[in-house]
Amino acid sequence: MGGLREKQKADRERRILEAAVRRFRAEGYRSVRIEDLAETAEVSVGTVYNYYQSKADILIATVAMEVEEVLEAGAVTVKDPPRGVDEAILSLIFQYYDHSLEYLSKEMWRTAMALAIDKPQTPNGRRYTRLDQRLAAQVTELIAALQARGEVQTALEAEPLGGLIFNNLNQMFIEFVKDETMTLDTLRKRVIAQTRPLAQLISTEHAA
Amino acid sequence: MGGLREKQKADRERRILEAAVRRFRAEGYRSVRIEDLAETAEVSVGTVYNYYQSKADILIATVAMEVEEVLEAGAVTVKDPPRGVDEAILSLIFQYYDHSLEYLSKEMWRTAMALAIDKPQTPNGRRYTRLDQRLAAQVTELIAALQARGEVQTALEAEPLGGLIFNNLNQMFIEFVKDETMTLDTLRKRVIAQTRPLAQLISTEHAA
DNA sequence: TAAAAAAGTTGAAGTCATTCATATTTGCTG
DNA sequence: CAGCAAATATGAATGACTTCAACTTTTTTA
């Protein structure tokens, strides 16, 4: 265990990913060539392909790190959500959205999402899909938490609802990254319009 | 008007599109090269690019034809929907789904969707987005029709609801085409689980 | 420690989408 | 109809991702 070879491998993989994060952010995904990454990471082009299946694959690895962070931040909110069904749901969604552009450009999101759809069988394509599922699960968790607190009708199943809400926020996020001119504020307003009526319908107050 | 030049242009464009539909279906999008299309269409590679902006652009043109058909079929359903809120909504969704694989493979859908996300500014990227919007509008229309018939609560706004339902069915369709092993039947079951609870919530019977 | 085996690296070659300067075809005019 | 102009077609050249056969480095063996 822990021979020289293993250390070198880990180090090379890390260097490639670091190079990717840095240069993709600075110069944009498209304009950075594999050769550039190889140069920054001080390996050859061929070596890049020993660690990652494709250029887009590298991008997904960087996006995945970002989503992991979002999931962690979301877990805190789910543990103790704000009062009010729509407040709680929207605050989680906005947390996702606000985080999304901190380290990744719209172009990077577009590329990563496109790959996840286009090449779902690659390791990182799968990885992206799993991350989406975990995000959906987190929304479901929130619904369940609100049910436990008596704010959402317990007659409703949390999972379909969580899935519905996630699918909606995800699709709206796609529309957001597709349009370079759309602001986060516009996105928020749109998701409010879509989500709030549903929040009303499922809340216990509405039933009463 | 209608000179030789115009006729030839129209003819070439048609031949290229026909070649694309035929060969993409038969051999898969990826494995067909522009050169192959050019050969089948009896034009040169450069000419293909005089008519279409990119390879994916050609694909979207074929997908668009398909979606136009779906929209036409959907319009009939919206005009006279089945009784029952969930019946009506689900029958429209299933109409979309059942149509989807008639002429296009999952790979073709994946590629087209990926392009629409990745290159939203290209003419056909925009075109795909507009088609999505028209589908969403059709769902909204259905909700409005159900409201007019007194089956859906009129206190609710049709548009956010239609958007919500469409975003959900669209996202589920994406999951479907991402997984080569998933059957249409499984897709239907999943969308039922997601959509039916919502249908109950918005129906007038539920409110009463 | 020296040789053999295994693992990993390398960069030039291959492939394919896309571009662009040139050639061709069509339409128009006197 | 000859000659000119505009539109269009052409395919070799370009550029970037990806592959792969040859080369190095590390590990194991005796």
Tab-separated table of C-alpha atoms (C1' of nucleotides) in Angstrom:
chain	number	residue	atom	x	y	z
A	1	MET	CA	0.000	0.000	0.000
A	2	GLY	CA	0.984	3.576	-0.500
A	3	GLY	CA	3.874	2.920	-2.847
A	4	LEU	CA	5.459	5.570	-4.985
A	5	ARG	CA	3.296	4.635	-7.923
A	6	GLU	CA	0.047	5.202	-6.026
A	7	LYS	CA	1.202	8.560	-4.762
A	8	GLN	CA	2.209	9.677	-8.228
A	9	LYS	CA	-1.111	8.562	-9.655
A	10	ALA	CA	-3.124	10.432	-7.061
A	11	ASP	CA	-0.959	13.455	-7.555
A	12	ARG	CA	-1.355	13.469	-11.316
A	13	GLU	CA	-5.117	13.080	-11.111
A	14	ARG	CA	-5.298	15.953	-8.644
A	15	ARG	CA	-3.076	18.149	-10.781
A	16	ILE	CA	-5.225	17.544	-13.855
A	17	LEU	CA	-8.416	18.354	-11.988
A	18	GLU	CA	-6.878	21.480	-10.471
A	19	ALA	CA	-5.710	22.616	-13.861
A	20	ALA	CA	-9.197	22.040	-15.209
A	21	VAL	CA	-10.979	23.949	-12.449
A	22	ARG	CA	-8.615	26.855	-12.781
A	23	ARG	CA	-8.464	27.149	-16.527
A	24	PHE	CA	-12.084	26.299	-17.285
A	25	ARG	CA	-13.145	29.050	-14.897
A	26	ALA	CA	-10.646	31.548	-16.205
A	27	GLU	CA	-10.856	30.913	-19.929
A	28	GLY	CA	-14.096	29.012	-20.445
A	29	TYR	CA	-14.536	25.348	-21.169
A	30	ARG	CA	-14.504	25.503	-24.919
A	31	SER	CA	-11.399	27.554	-25.382
A	32	VAL	CA	-9.234	25.395	-23.160
A	33	ARG	CA	-7.695	22.515	-25.043
A	34	ILE	CA	-6.675	19.197	-23.566
A	35	GLU	CA	-3.149	20.148	-24.528
A	36	ASP	CA	-3.451	23.248	-22.322
A	37	LEU	CA	-4.625	21.205	-19.362
A	38	ALA	CA	-1.814	18.750	-19.925
A	39	GLU	CA	0.699	21.566	-19.920
A	40	THR	CA	-0.636	23.130	-16.722
A	41	ALA	CA	-0.811	19.748	-15.007
A	42	GLU	CA	2.653	18.875	-16.275
A	43	VAL	CA	1.634	15.647	-17.905
A	44	SER	CA	1.185	14.607	-21.503
A	45	VAL	CA	-2.044	14.638	-23.470
A	46	GLY	CA	-2.198	10.860	-23.368
A	47	THR	CA	-1.977	10.853	-19.589
A	48	VAL	CA	-4.995	13.093	-19.293
A	49	TYR	CA	-6.908	10.367	-21.076
A	50	ASN	CA	-5.580	7.752	-18.686
A	51	TYR	CA	-7.394	9.527	-15.875
A	52	TYR	CA	-10.485	10.903	-17.596
A	53	GLN	CA	-12.533	9.500	-20.419
A	54	SER	CA	-13.098	12.722	-22.276
A	55	LYS	CA	-12.856	16.449	-21.997
A	56	ALA	CA	-16.455	16.758	-20.848
A	57	ASP	CA	-15.760	14.024	-18.327
A	58	ILE	CA	-13.213	16.272	-16.656
A	59	LEU	CA	-15.756	19.034	-16.517
A	60	ILE	CA	-18.314	16.843	-14.813
A	61	ALA	CA	-15.751	15.975	-12.184
A	62	THR	CA	-15.413	19.673	-11.365
A	63	VAL	CA	-19.180	20.205	-11.417
A	64	ALA	CA	-19.635	17.243	-9.115
A	65	MET	CA	-17.442	18.851	-6.465
A	66	GLU	CA	-19.677	21.892	-6.626
A	67	VAL	CA	-22.887	19.894	-6.264
A	68	GLU	CA	-21.466	18.028	-3.277
A	69	GLU	CA	-21.028	21.371	-1.579
A	70	VAL	CA	-24.577	22.362	-2.384
A	71	LEU	CA	-25.844	19.121	-0.911
A	72	GLU	CA	-23.981	19.754	2.308
A	73	ALA	CA	-25.338	23.269	2.603
A	74	GLY	CA	-28.819	21.962	1.829
A	75	ALA	CA	-28.626	19.354	4.572
A	76	VAL	CA	-28.317	22.124	7.143
A	77	THR	CA	-31.487	23.781	5.872
A	78	VAL	CA	-33.411	20.531	5.816
A	79	LYS	CA	-32.467	19.856	9.424
A	80	ASP	CA	-34.151	23.054	10.558
A	81	PRO	CA	-36.246	24.619	7.809
A	82	PRO	CA	-37.803	28.091	8.050
A	83	ARG	CA	-41.464	28.318	9.084
A	84	GLY	CA	-44.056	28.174	6.366
A	85	VAL	CA	-44.253	25.626	3.556
A	86	ASP	CA	-43.373	27.940	0.716
A	87	GLU	CA	-40.709	29.713	2.753
A	88	ALA	CA	-39.046	26.418	3.540
A	89	ILE	CA	-39.167	25.010	0.032
A	90	LEU	CA	-38.102	28.219	-1.664
A	91	SER	CA	-35.229	28.837	0.719
A	92	LEU	CA	-33.797	25.436	-0.133
A	93	ILE	CA	-34.218	26.046	-3.847
A	94	PHE	CA	-32.651	29.497	-3.634
A	95	GLN	CA	-29.762	28.023	-1.729
A	96	TYR	CA	-29.133	25.726	-4.670
A	97	TYR	CA	-29.464	28.506	-7.183
A	98	ASP	CA	-27.344	31.051	-5.333
A	99	HIS	CA	-24.554	28.556	-4.950
A	100	SER	CA	-24.638	27.488	-8.556
A	101	LEU	CA	-22.750	30.342	-10.145
A	102	GLU	CA	-20.165	30.784	-7.444
A	103	TYR	CA	-17.540	28.682	-9.122
A	104	LEU	CA	-19.140	27.559	-12.356
A	105	SER	CA	-20.137	29.602	-15.365
A	106	LYS	CA	-23.354	29.035	-17.256
A	107	GLU	CA	-21.314	27.612	-20.079
A	108	MET	CA	-19.837	25.008	-17.768
A	109	TRP	CA	-23.262	24.014	-16.485
A	110	ARG	CA	-24.590	23.725	-20.002
A	111	THR	CA	-21.725	21.558	-21.078
A	112	ALA	CA	-21.940	19.314	-18.041
A	113	MET	CA	-25.690	18.869	-18.339
A	114	ALA	CA	-25.416	18.200	-22.032
A	115	LEU	CA	-22.843	15.503	-21.421
A	116	ALA	CA	-24.899	13.899	-18.677
A	117	ILE	CA	-27.760	13.608	-21.142
A	118	ASP	CA	-25.680	12.693	-24.140
A	119	LYS	CA	-23.335	10.159	-22.572
A	120	PRO	CA	-25.238	8.811	-19.590
A	121	GLN	CA	-23.170	5.646	-19.472
A	122	THR	CA	-19.792	7.224	-18.850
A	123	PRO	CA	-18.674	7.121	-15.209
A	124	ASN	CA	-19.115	10.820	-14.741
A	125	GLY	CA	-22.358	10.878	-16.694
A	126	ARG	CA	-23.677	8.409	-14.157
A	127	ARG	CA	-22.164	10.447	-11.393
A	128	TYR	CA	-24.053	13.528	-12.461
A	129	THR	CA	-27.298	11.582	-12.594
A	130	ARG	CA	-26.719	10.277	-9.084
A	131	LEU	CA	-26.100	13.790	-7.844
A	132	ASP	CA	-29.407	14.871	-9.348
A	133	GLN	CA	-31.076	12.006	-7.557
A	134	ARG	CA	-29.539	13.051	-4.268
A	135	LEU	CA	-30.779	16.584	-4.772
A	136	ALA	CA	-34.270	15.254	-5.460
A	137	ALA	CA	-33.984	13.105	-2.346
A	138	GLN	CA	-33.061	16.163	-0.325
A	139	VAL	CA	-36.159	17.995	-1.465
A	140	THR	CA	-38.197	14.946	-0.546
A	141	GLU	CA	-36.548	14.952	2.861
A	142	LEU	CA	-37.598	18.534	3.334
A	143	ILE	CA	-41.205	17.714	2.504
A	144	ALA	CA	-41.087	14.857	4.989
A	145	ALA	CA	-39.638	17.186	7.626
A	146	LEU	CA	-42.462	19.641	7.022
A	147	GLN	CA	-44.959	16.822	7.356
A	148	ALA	CA	-43.371	15.813	10.665
A	149	ARG	CA	-43.812	19.371	11.804
A	150	GLY	CA	-47.442	19.301	10.781
A	151	GLU	CA	-47.128	21.911	8.047
A	152	VAL	CA	-47.682	19.642	5.069
A	153	GLN	CA	-50.636	17.273	4.786
A	154	THR	CA	-49.519	13.820	5.864
A	155	ALA	CA	-52.008	12.185	3.545
A	156	LEU	CA	-49.693	13.121	0.683
A	157	GLU	CA	-46.660	11.050	-0.160
A	158	ALA	CA	-43.439	12.972	0.215
A	159	GLU	CA	-41.530	11.304	-2.588
A	160	PRO	CA	-43.673	12.095	-5.621
A	161	LEU	CA	-44.009	15.634	-4.334
A	162	GLY	CA	-40.279	16.014	-3.810
A	163	GLY	CA	-39.657	14.604	-7.259
A	164	LEU	CA	-42.151	16.960	-8.824
A	165	ILE	CA	-40.666	19.996	-7.137
A	166	PHE	CA	-37.127	18.983	-7.979
A	167	ASN	CA	-37.920	18.261	-11.604
A	168	ASN	CA	-39.442	21.676	-11.855
A	169	LEU	CA	-36.564	23.538	-10.229
A	170	ASN	CA	-34.096	21.588	-12.289
A	171	GLN	CA	-35.844	22.334	-15.560
A	172	MET	CA	-36.036	26.003	-14.666
A	173	PHE	CA	-32.353	25.980	-13.910
A	174	ILE	CA	-31.719	24.531	-17.338
A	175	GLU	CA	-33.669	27.382	-18.898
A	176	PHE	CA	-31.617	29.765	-16.791
A	177	VAL	CA	-28.234	28.512	-17.942
A	178	LYS	CA	-29.441	28.357	-21.530
A	179	ASP	CA	-30.051	32.089	-21.515
A	180	GLU	CA	-26.898	34.091	-20.860
A	181	THR	CA	-28.911	37.230	-20.212
A	182	MET	CA	-31.242	35.821	-17.566
A	183	THR	CA	-30.415	36.939	-14.035
A	184	LEU	CA	-30.661	34.889	-10.870
A	185	ASP	CA	-33.379	37.256	-9.804
A	186	THR	CA	-35.525	36.426	-12.798
A	187	LEU	CA	-34.979	32.759	-12.158
A	188	ARG	CA	-36.095	33.180	-8.567
A	189	LYS	CA	-39.245	35.003	-9.595
A	190	ARG	CA	-40.148	32.309	-12.055
A	191	VAL	CA	-39.657	29.475	-9.664
A	192	ILE	CA	-41.712	31.322	-7.077
A	193	ALA	CA	-44.597	31.587	-9.525
A	194	GLN	CA	-44.402	27.882	-10.200
A	195	THR	CA	-43.740	26.617	-6.702
A	196	ARG	CA	-45.868	28.812	-4.475
A	197	PRO	CA	-49.275	27.599	-5.731
A	198	LEU	CA	-48.181	24.039	-5.138
A	199	ALA	CA	-46.911	24.894	-1.669
A	200	GLN	CA	-50.325	26.319	-0.813
A	201	LEU	CA	-52.101	23.232	-2.072
A	202	ILE	CA	-50.092	20.826	0.027
A	203	SER	CA	-49.994	22.830	3.242
A	204	THR	CA	-52.225	21.849	6.133
A	205	GLU	CA	-53.520	25.400	6.370
A	206	HIS	CA	-54.982	25.098	2.932
A	207	ALA	CA	-56.763	21.888	3.810
A	208	ALA	CA	-58.215	23.420	6.944
B	1	MET	CA	-40.000	33.294	-58.630
B	2	GLY	CA	-39.603	29.557	-58.892
B	3	GLY	CA	-36.514	29.625	-61.064
B	4	LEU	CA	-34.218	26.690	-61.531
B	5	ARG	CA	-31.975	27.892	-58.720
B	6	GLU	CA	-34.760	27.906	-56.154
B	7	LYS	CA	-35.928	24.487	-57.163
B	8	GLN	CA	-32.445	23.069	-56.881
B	9	LYS	CA	-31.927	24.648	-53.496
B	10	ALA	CA	-35.131	23.256	-52.100
B	11	ASP	CA	-34.317	19.910	-53.610
B	12	ARG	CA	-30.856	19.772	-52.097
B	13	GLU	CA	-32.092	20.751	-48.674
B	14	ARG	CA	-34.747	18.069	-48.839
B	15	ARG	CA	-32.265	15.448	-49.989
B	16	ILE	CA	-29.908	16.253	-47.135
B	17	LEU	CA	-32.687	16.038	-44.571
B	18	GLU	CA	-33.969	12.801	-46.042
B	19	ALA	CA	-30.502	11.332	-45.990
B	20	ALA	CA	-30.169	12.364	-42.356
B	21	VAL	CA	-33.471	10.884	-41.250
B	22	ARG	CA	-32.749	7.641	-43.019
B	23	ARG	CA	-29.155	7.136	-41.995
B	24	PHE	CA	-29.418	8.484	-38.444
B	25	ARG	CA	-32.225	6.025	-37.810
B	26	ALA	CA	-30.477	3.133	-39.464
B	27	GLU	CA	-26.926	3.625	-38.235
B	28	GLY	CA	-27.210	5.964	-35.274
B	29	TYR	CA	-26.354	9.620	-35.140
B	30	ARG	CA	-22.777	9.271	-34.008
B	31	SER	CA	-21.585	6.789	-36.559
B	32	VAL	CA	-22.890	8.692	-39.548
B	33	ARG	CA	-20.383	11.218	-40.825
B	34	ILE	CA	-21.227	14.394	-42.670
B	35	GLU	CA	-19.391	12.883	-45.593
B	36	ASP	CA	-21.842	9.971	-45.535
B	37	LEU	CA	-24.811	12.301	-45.588
B	38	ALA	CA	-23.247	14.268	-48.405
B	39	GLU	CA	-22.775	11.107	-50.393
B	40	THR	CA	-26.342	9.905	-49.873
B	41	ALA	CA	-27.726	13.350	-50.674
B	42	GLU	CA	-25.446	13.603	-53.705
B	43	VAL	CA	-23.900	16.880	-52.668
B	44	SER	CA	-20.514	17.839	-51.312
B	45	VAL	CA	-19.563	18.200	-47.668
B	46	GLY	CA	-19.391	21.952	-48.020
B	47	THR	CA	-22.903	22.094	-49.408
B	48	VAL	CA	-24.280	20.344	-46.348
B	49	TYR	CA	-22.904	23.258	-44.376
B	50	ASN	CA	-24.526	25.755	-46.698
B	51	TYR	CA	-27.888	24.383	-45.598
B	52	TYR	CA	-27.288	23.425	-41.970
B	53	GLN	CA	-25.065	24.994	-39.364
B	54	SER	CA	-23.751	21.813	-37.835
B	55	LYS	CA	-24.284	18.104	-37.654
B	56	ALA	CA	-26.431	18.407	-34.539
B	57	ASP	CA	-28.345	21.131	-36.313
B	58	ILE	CA	-29.454	18.626	-38.919
B	59	LEU	CA	-30.602	16.301	-36.189
B	60	ILE	CA	-32.703	18.953	-34.536
B	61	ALA	CA	-34.370	19.629	-37.848
B	62	THR	CA	-35.501	15.997	-37.936
B	63	VAL	CA	-36.560	16.059	-34.289
B	64	ALA	CA	-38.536	19.237	-34.884
B	65	MET	CA	-40.629	17.542	-37.547
B	66	GLU	CA	-41.505	14.879	-35.014
B	67	VAL	CA	-42.470	17.355	-32.296
B	68	GLU	CA	-44.658	19.266	-34.727
B	69	GLU	CA	-46.598	16.071	-35.293
B	70	VAL	CA	-46.949	15.527	-31.572
B	71	LEU	CA	-48.277	19.044	-31.145
B	72	GLU	CA	-50.899	18.478	-33.797
B	73	ALA	CA	-52.029	15.245	-32.224
B	74	GLY	CA	-52.088	16.918	-28.810
B	75	ALA	CA	-54.275	19.749	-30.074
B	76	VAL	CA	-57.009	17.229	-30.843
B	77	THR	CA	-56.918	15.904	-27.298
B	78	VAL	CA	-56.949	19.372	-25.782
B	79	LYS	CA	-60.015	20.258	-27.802
B	80	ASP	CA	-62.032	17.463	-26.229
B	81	PRO	CA	-60.199	15.919	-23.253
B	82	PRO	CA	-61.334	12.729	-21.509
B	83	ARG	CA	-63.379	13.116	-18.309
B	84	GLY	CA	-61.487	13.327	-15.045
B	85	VAL	CA	-58.545	15.571	-14.308
B	86	ASP	CA	-55.893	12.882	-14.063
B	87	GLU	CA	-57.342	10.981	-17.023
B	88	ALA	CA	-57.163	14.073	-19.160
B	89	ILE	CA	-53.664	15.127	-18.152
B	90	LEU	CA	-52.205	11.661	-18.347
B	91	SER	CA	-53.743	10.902	-21.704
B	92	LEU	CA	-52.079	13.974	-23.169
B	93	ILE	CA	-48.733	13.051	-21.624
B	94	PHE	CA	-48.975	9.474	-22.827
B	95	GLN	CA	-49.785	10.712	-26.280
B	96	TYR	CA	-46.498	12.601	-26.242
B	97	TYR	CA	-44.569	9.658	-24.916
B	98	ASP	CA	-46.067	7.056	-27.205
B	99	HIS	CA	-45.306	9.154	-30.221
B	100	SER	CA	-41.752	9.879	-29.186
B	101	LEU	CA	-40.051	6.685	-30.266
B	102	GLU	CA	-41.947	6.167	-33.475
B	103	TYR	CA	-39.342	7.729	-35.676
B	104	LEU	CA	-36.550	8.740	-33.316
B	105	SER	CA	-34.226	6.596	-31.271
B	106	LYS	CA	-33.306	7.372	-27.705
B	107	GLU	CA	-29.842	8.281	-28.924
B	108	MET	CA	-31.290	10.844	-31.286
B	109	TRP	CA	-33.364	12.400	-28.528
B	110	ARG	CA	-30.369	12.532	-26.232
B	111	THR	CA	-28.255	14.197	-28.844
B	112	ALA	CA	-30.895	16.722	-29.767
B	113	MET	CA	-31.617	17.608	-26.158
B	114	ALA	CA	-27.940	17.890	-25.401
B	115	LEU	CA	-27.471	20.275	-28.295
B	116	ALA	CA	-30.424	22.396	-27.282
B	117	ILE	CA	-28.824	22.811	-23.873
B	118	ASP	CA	-25.267	23.157	-25.063
B	119	LYS	CA	-25.772	25.481	-28.011
B	120	PRO	CA	-28.971	27.337	-27.183
B	121	GLN	CA	-28.127	30.224	-29.490
B	122	THR	CA	-27.967	28.298	-32.746
B	123	PRO	CA	-31.093	28.573	-34.875
B	124	ASN	CA	-32.121	25.035	-34.241
B	125	GLY	CA	-31.175	25.204	-30.578
B	126	ARG	CA	-33.660	28.043	-30.341
B	127	ARG	CA	-36.090	26.079	-32.419
B	128	TYR	CA	-36.026	23.182	-29.997
B	129	THR	CA	-36.569	25.530	-27.068
B	130	ARG	CA	-39.551	27.074	-28.787
B	131	LEU	CA	-41.035	23.641	-29.391
B	132	ASP	CA	-40.680	22.878	-25.693
B	133	GLN	CA	-42.461	26.096	-24.933
B	134	ARG	CA	-45.287	25.182	-27.254
B	135	LEU	CA	-45.641	21.818	-25.561
B	136	ALA	CA	-45.774	23.531	-22.182
B	137	ALA	CA	-48.373	25.934	-23.566
B	138	GLN	CA	-50.435	22.992	-24.746
B	139	VAL	CA	-50.471	21.486	-21.274
B	140	THR	CA	-51.510	24.868	-19.916
B	141	GLU	CA	-54.288	24.969	-22.483
B	142	LEU	CA	-55.517	21.631	-21.283
B	143	ILE	CA	-55.616	22.847	-17.686
B	144	ALA	CA	-57.563	25.894	-18.803
B	145	ALA	CA	-59.972	23.669	-20.728
B	146	LEU	CA	-60.521	21.583	-17.620
B	147	GLN	CA	-61.168	24.720	-15.641
B	148	ALA	CA	-63.697	25.850	-18.210
B	149	ARG	CA	-65.415	22.504	-17.774
B	150	GLY	CA	-65.437	22.972	-14.017
B	151	GLU	CA	-63.098	20.076	-13.258
B	152	VAL	CA	-60.134	22.102	-12.098
B	153	GLN	CA	-60.376	24.815	-9.455
B	154	THR	CA	-60.628	28.150	-11.176
B	155	ALA	CA	-58.880	29.893	-8.276
B	156	LEU	CA	-55.651	28.349	-9.542
B	157	GLU	CA	-53.727	29.891	-12.399
B	158	ALA	CA	-53.431	27.608	-15.372
B	159	GLU	CA	-50.013	28.718	-16.516
B	160	PRO	CA	-47.852	27.911	-13.507
B	161	LEU	CA	-49.637	24.586	-13.219
B	162	GLY	CA	-49.128	23.760	-16.865
B	163	GLY	CA	-45.490	24.718	-16.580
B	164	LEU	CA	-45.037	22.587	-13.514
B	165	ILE	CA	-46.617	19.557	-15.115
B	166	PHE	CA	-44.704	19.994	-18.343
B	167	ASN	CA	-41.380	20.449	-16.586
B	168	ASN	CA	-42.025	17.260	-14.729
B	169	LEU	CA	-43.010	15.207	-17.750
B	170	ASN	CA	-40.096	16.592	-19.692
B	171	GLN	CA	-37.571	15.783	-16.995
B	172	MET	CA	-38.966	12.276	-16.712
B	173	PHE	CA	-38.646	11.886	-20.447
B	174	ILE	CA	-35.009	12.891	-20.170
B	175	GLU	CA	-34.461	10.181	-17.575
B	176	PHE	CA	-36.192	7.785	-19.922
B	177	VAL	CA	-33.985	8.449	-22.915
B	178	LYS	CA	-30.887	8.416	-20.723
B	179	ASP	CA	-31.579	4.824	-19.787
B	180	GLU	CA	-31.566	2.500	-22.782
B	181	THR	CA	-33.174	-0.276	-20.756
B	182	MET	CA	-36.151	1.687	-19.470
B	183	THR	CA	-39.424	0.828	-21.178
B	184	LEU	CA	-42.234	3.189	-22.064
B	185	ASP	CA	-44.332	1.323	-19.564
B	186	THR	CA	-41.994	2.119	-16.715
B	187	LEU	CA	-41.954	5.740	-17.790
B	188	ARG	CA	-45.738	5.819	-17.752
B	189	LYS	CA	-45.899	4.331	-14.269
B	190	ARG	CA	-43.456	6.875	-12.950
B	191	VAL	CA	-45.218	9.835	-14.416
B	192	ILE	CA	-48.495	8.537	-13.020
B	193	ALA	CA	-47.021	8.422	-9.535
B	194	GLN	CA	-45.835	11.988	-9.880
B	195	THR	CA	-48.792	13.507	-11.674
B	196	ARG	CA	-51.809	11.857	-10.094
B	197	PRO	CA	-51.400	13.375	-6.610
B	198	LEU	CA	-51.176	16.794	-8.174
B	199	ALA	CA	-54.215	16.128	-10.323
B	200	GLN	CA	-56.194	15.269	-7.182
B	201	LEU	CA	-55.078	18.432	-5.439
B	202	ILE	CA	-56.173	20.736	-8.202
B	203	SER	CA	-59.465	19.073	-9.048
B	204	THR	CA	-62.734	20.640	-7.882
B	205	GLU	CA	-63.802	17.338	-6.356
B	206	HIS	CA	-60.902	17.516	-3.970
B	207	ALA	CA	-61.779	21.006	-2.897
B	208	ALA	CA	-65.399	20.058	-2.278
C	1	DT	C1'	21.094	-6.299	-6.997
C	2	DA	C1'	20.046	-7.496	-11.771
C	3	DA	C1'	16.685	-8.984	-14.728
C	4	DA	C1'	11.938	-9.622	-15.892
C	5	DA	C1'	7.173	-8.207	-15.483
C	6	DA	C1'	3.694	-4.897	-14.700
C	7	DA	C1'	1.956	-0.424	-14.785
C	8	DG	C1'	1.879	3.929	-16.624
C	9	DT	C1'	3.464	7.733	-19.774
C	10	DT	C1'	4.128	9.702	-24.120
C	11	DG	C1'	3.184	12.368	-28.413
C	12	DA	C1'	2.582	11.533	-33.113
C	13	DA	C1'	-1.075	9.756	-35.967
C	14	DG	C1'	-6.007	9.148	-36.836
C	15	DT	C1'	-10.641	10.763	-37.160
C	16	DC	C1'	-14.151	13.796	-37.925
C	17	DA	C1'	-16.573	18.258	-37.742
C	18	DT	C1'	-16.040	22.593	-39.664
C	19	DT	C1'	-14.068	26.403	-42.669
C	20	DC	C1'	-12.793	28.928	-46.740
C	21	DA	C1'	-10.610	30.130	-51.095
C	22	DT	C1'	-11.594	28.608	-55.578
C	23	DA	C1'	-14.432	26.909	-59.280
C	24	DT	C1'	-18.907	26.313	-61.174
C	25	DT	C1'	-23.525	27.259	-62.215
C	26	DT	C1'	-27.390	30.234	-62.803
C	27	DG	C1'	-29.501	34.527	-63.911
C	28	DC	C1'	-29.324	38.842	-66.215
C	29	DT	C1'	-28.293	42.451	-69.745
C	30	DG	C1'	-27.317	44.637	-74.136
D	1	DC	C1'	-26.057	34.829	-77.841
D	2	DA	C1'	-21.809	36.606	-75.392
D	3	DG	C1'	-20.309	38.327	-71.414
D	4	DC	C1'	-20.829	39.787	-66.787
D	5	DA	C1'	-22.456	39.418	-61.937
D	6	DA	C1'	-24.394	36.974	-58.210
D	7	DA	C1'	-25.236	32.903	-55.987
D	8	DT	C1'	-23.824	28.437	-54.906
D	9	DA	C1'	-21.055	24.144	-54.780
D	10	DT	C1'	-16.791	22.145	-53.913
D	11	DG	C1'	-13.227	19.528	-51.345
D	12	DA	C1'	-8.679	20.268	-49.564
D	13	DA	C1'	-7.006	22.386	-45.419
D	14	DT	C1'	-7.620	23.285	-40.471
D	15	DG	C1'	-8.058	22.309	-35.687
D	16	DA	C1'	-9.302	19.674	-31.711
D	17	DC	C1'	-10.418	15.497	-29.473
D	18	DT	C1'	-9.092	10.876	-28.974
D	19	DT	C1'	-6.316	6.569	-29.748
D	20	DC	C1'	-2.429	3.559	-29.622
D	21	DA	C1'	2.078	1.407	-30.302
D	22	DA	C1'	6.450	2.314	-28.425
D	23	DC	C1'	8.973	3.864	-24.481
D	24	DT	C1'	9.895	4.670	-19.205
D	25	DT	C1'	9.364	3.993	-14.647
D	26	DT	C1'	8.161	1.258	-10.795
D	27	DT	C1'	7.613	-3.127	-8.639
D	28	DT	C1'	8.505	-7.879	-8.092
D	29	DT	C1'	11.319	-11.922	-8.370
D	30	DA	C1'	15.287	-14.928	-7.752
